[in-house]
Coordinates of N, CA and C in Angstrom, one line a residue:
N231 N 23.1 121.7 41.4 CA 25.2 122.0 41.4 C 25.1 120.6 42.2
P232 N 25.3 119.7 41.8 CA 25.6 118.0 42.2 C 26.7 118.9 42.9
R233 N 27.5 119.1 43.5 CA 29.1 119.1 44.2 C 27.9 120.1 45.7
G234 N 27.2 121.0 45.7 CA 26.7 121.5 46.4 C 26.5 123.2 46.5
A235 N 26.4 124.1 47.4 CA 26.6 125.4 46.6 C 27.4 125.7 47.6
E236 N 27.5 126.7 46.7 CA 29.8 127.3 46.5 C 29.9 128.2 48.1
S237 N 30.7 127.8 49.0 CA 30.5 128.2 50.2 C 31.7 129.7 50.1
S238 N 31.0 130.7 51.1 CA 32.0 131.6 50.9 C 32.9 131.7 52.3
Q239 N 32.4 130.6 53.6 CA 33.3 131.0 54.5 C 34.3 129.9 54.2
G240 N 34.7 129.4 53.4 CA 36.1 128.8 53.7 C 36.3 127.9 53.8
G241 N 34.9 126.2 53.8 CA 34.8 125.0 54.5 C 34.1 125.0 55.7
L242 N 33.6 126.1 56.2 CA 32.7 126.3 57.2 C 31.0 125.7 57.6
R243 N 30.9 125.0 58.4 CA 29.8 124.7 58.7 C 28.7 125.4 59.1
V244 N 27.1 126.0 59.1 CA 26.1 126.6 59.8 C 25.4 125.2 60.9
V245 N 25.2 126.1 61.6 CA 24.6 124.9 62.5 C 23.2 126.1 62.9
R246 N 22.3 125.4 63.0 CA 21.2 126.4 63.6 C 20.7 125.9 65.3
G247 N 20.2 127.3 65.8 CA 19.8 126.9 67.2 C 20.8 127.3 68.0
G248 N 20.3 126.2 68.9 CA 21.4 126.9 70.5 C 21.2 125.6 71.3
S249 N 21.9 125.7 72.6 CA 22.0 124.8 73.9 C 21.4 125.4 74.3
W250 N 21.3 124.6 75.8 CA 21.4 124.8 77.3 C 22.3 125.8 77.8
L251 N 23.5 125.9 76.5 CA 24.7 126.8 77.4 C 24.6 128.1 77.3
E252 N 23.3 129.0 76.3 CA 23.3 129.8 75.5 C 22.3 130.6 76.1
D253 N 22.8 131.9 75.9 CA 21.4 132.5 76.4 C 20.7 132.4 75.7
A254 N 19.3 133.9 75.9 CA 18.2 133.2 75.1 C 17.9 133.7 73.5
I255 N 19.0 134.8 73.3 CA 19.1 134.6 71.6 C 20.0 133.7 71.1
G256 N 20.6 132.9 71.8 CA 21.1 132.1 71.1 C 20.4 130.6 71.2
C257 N 19.4 130.0 72.1 CA 18.5 129.2 72.1 C 17.6 129.8 71.2
R258 N 17.7 130.0 70.2 CA 16.3 130.7 69.2 C 16.8 130.1 67.8
S259 N 15.6 129.5 67.6 CA 16.0 128.6 66.2 C 16.7 129.5 65.2
V260 N 16.4 130.5 65.0 CA 17.1 131.2 64.0 C 18.1 131.6 64.0
F261 N 18.6 131.6 65.3 CA 20.4 131.8 65.6 C 20.7 130.5 64.7
R262 N 22.2 131.7 64.2 CA 23.5 130.6 63.0 C 24.3 130.9 63.6
Y263 N 25.0 129.5 63.9 CA 26.9 129.6 64.5 C 27.9 129.0 63.0
W264 N 28.7 129.5 63.2 CA 30.5 128.8 61.9 C 30.4 127.4 62.4
F265 N 31.2 126.8 62.1 CA 32.4 126.2 62.8 C 32.5 125.1 62.1
N266 N 34.3 124.6 61.8 CA 34.5 123.8 61.3 C 33.9 122.4 61.0
P267 N 33.5 122.3 59.8 CA 33.4 120.5 59.7 C 33.9 119.4 60.7
Y268 N 34.9 120.0 61.7 CA 35.4 118.3 61.8 C 35.9 118.8 63.3
L269 N 34.9 120.2 64.0 CA 34.9 120.2 65.2 C 33.9 119.7 65.9
Q270 N 34.1 118.6 66.9 CA 33.3 118.0 68.2 C 33.1 118.7 69.1
L271 N 31.9 119.2 69.7 CA 31.0 119.9 70.9 C 30.5 119.1 71.6
N272 N 30.3 118.7 73.3 CA 29.8 117.9 73.3 C 28.1 118.3 73.3
D273 N 27.9 119.5 73.0 CA 26.6 120.3 73.1 C 26.1 120.8 70.9
L274 N 26.6 119.9 71.1 CA 26.1 120.5 69.2 C 26.2 118.9 68.9
G275 N 25.1 118.7 68.4 CA 24.3 117.4 67.5 C 22.5 117.6 67.3
F276 N 21.9 116.8 67.0 CA 20.1 117.0 66.5 C 19.7 116.6 67.3
R277 N 18.1 117.0 67.4 CA 16.8 116.7 67.7 C 16.2 115.4 67.3
V278 N 15.7 114.2 68.2 CA 14.9 113.4 66.9 C 13.7 114.1 67.6
A279 N 12.9 115.0 66.1 CA 11.2 115.0 66.6 C 10.7 114.0 66.2
R280 N 8.9 113.6 66.4 CA 8.2 113.1 65.2 C 6.5 113.6 66.1
R281 N 6.1 113.6 64.7 CA 4.4 114.1 65.0 C 3.8 113.3 66.0
L282 N 2.6 113.6 66.9 CA 2.4 112.6 67.5 C 0.7 112.3 67.3
Y283 N 0.9 110.6 67.5 CA -0.3 110.0 66.6 C -1.9 110.3 66.7
N284 N -2.6 110.6 66.7 CA -4.0 111.1 67.1 C -4.7 110.1 66.4
P285 N -4.9 109.6 67.4 CA -6.6 108.1 66.2 C -7.9 108.7 66.2

């Protein structure tokens, strides 16, 4: 589907995981949040990760 998956949440977007502001349950990577795509939060973003080079 070139338009993307159908949404049953009326245009909301899902965010995975939590932040330092959450309790132990909310910090798990399996935890999900629903947000308006135009909402801006200071603790919402992404983490850049890279595999360590092992010579």
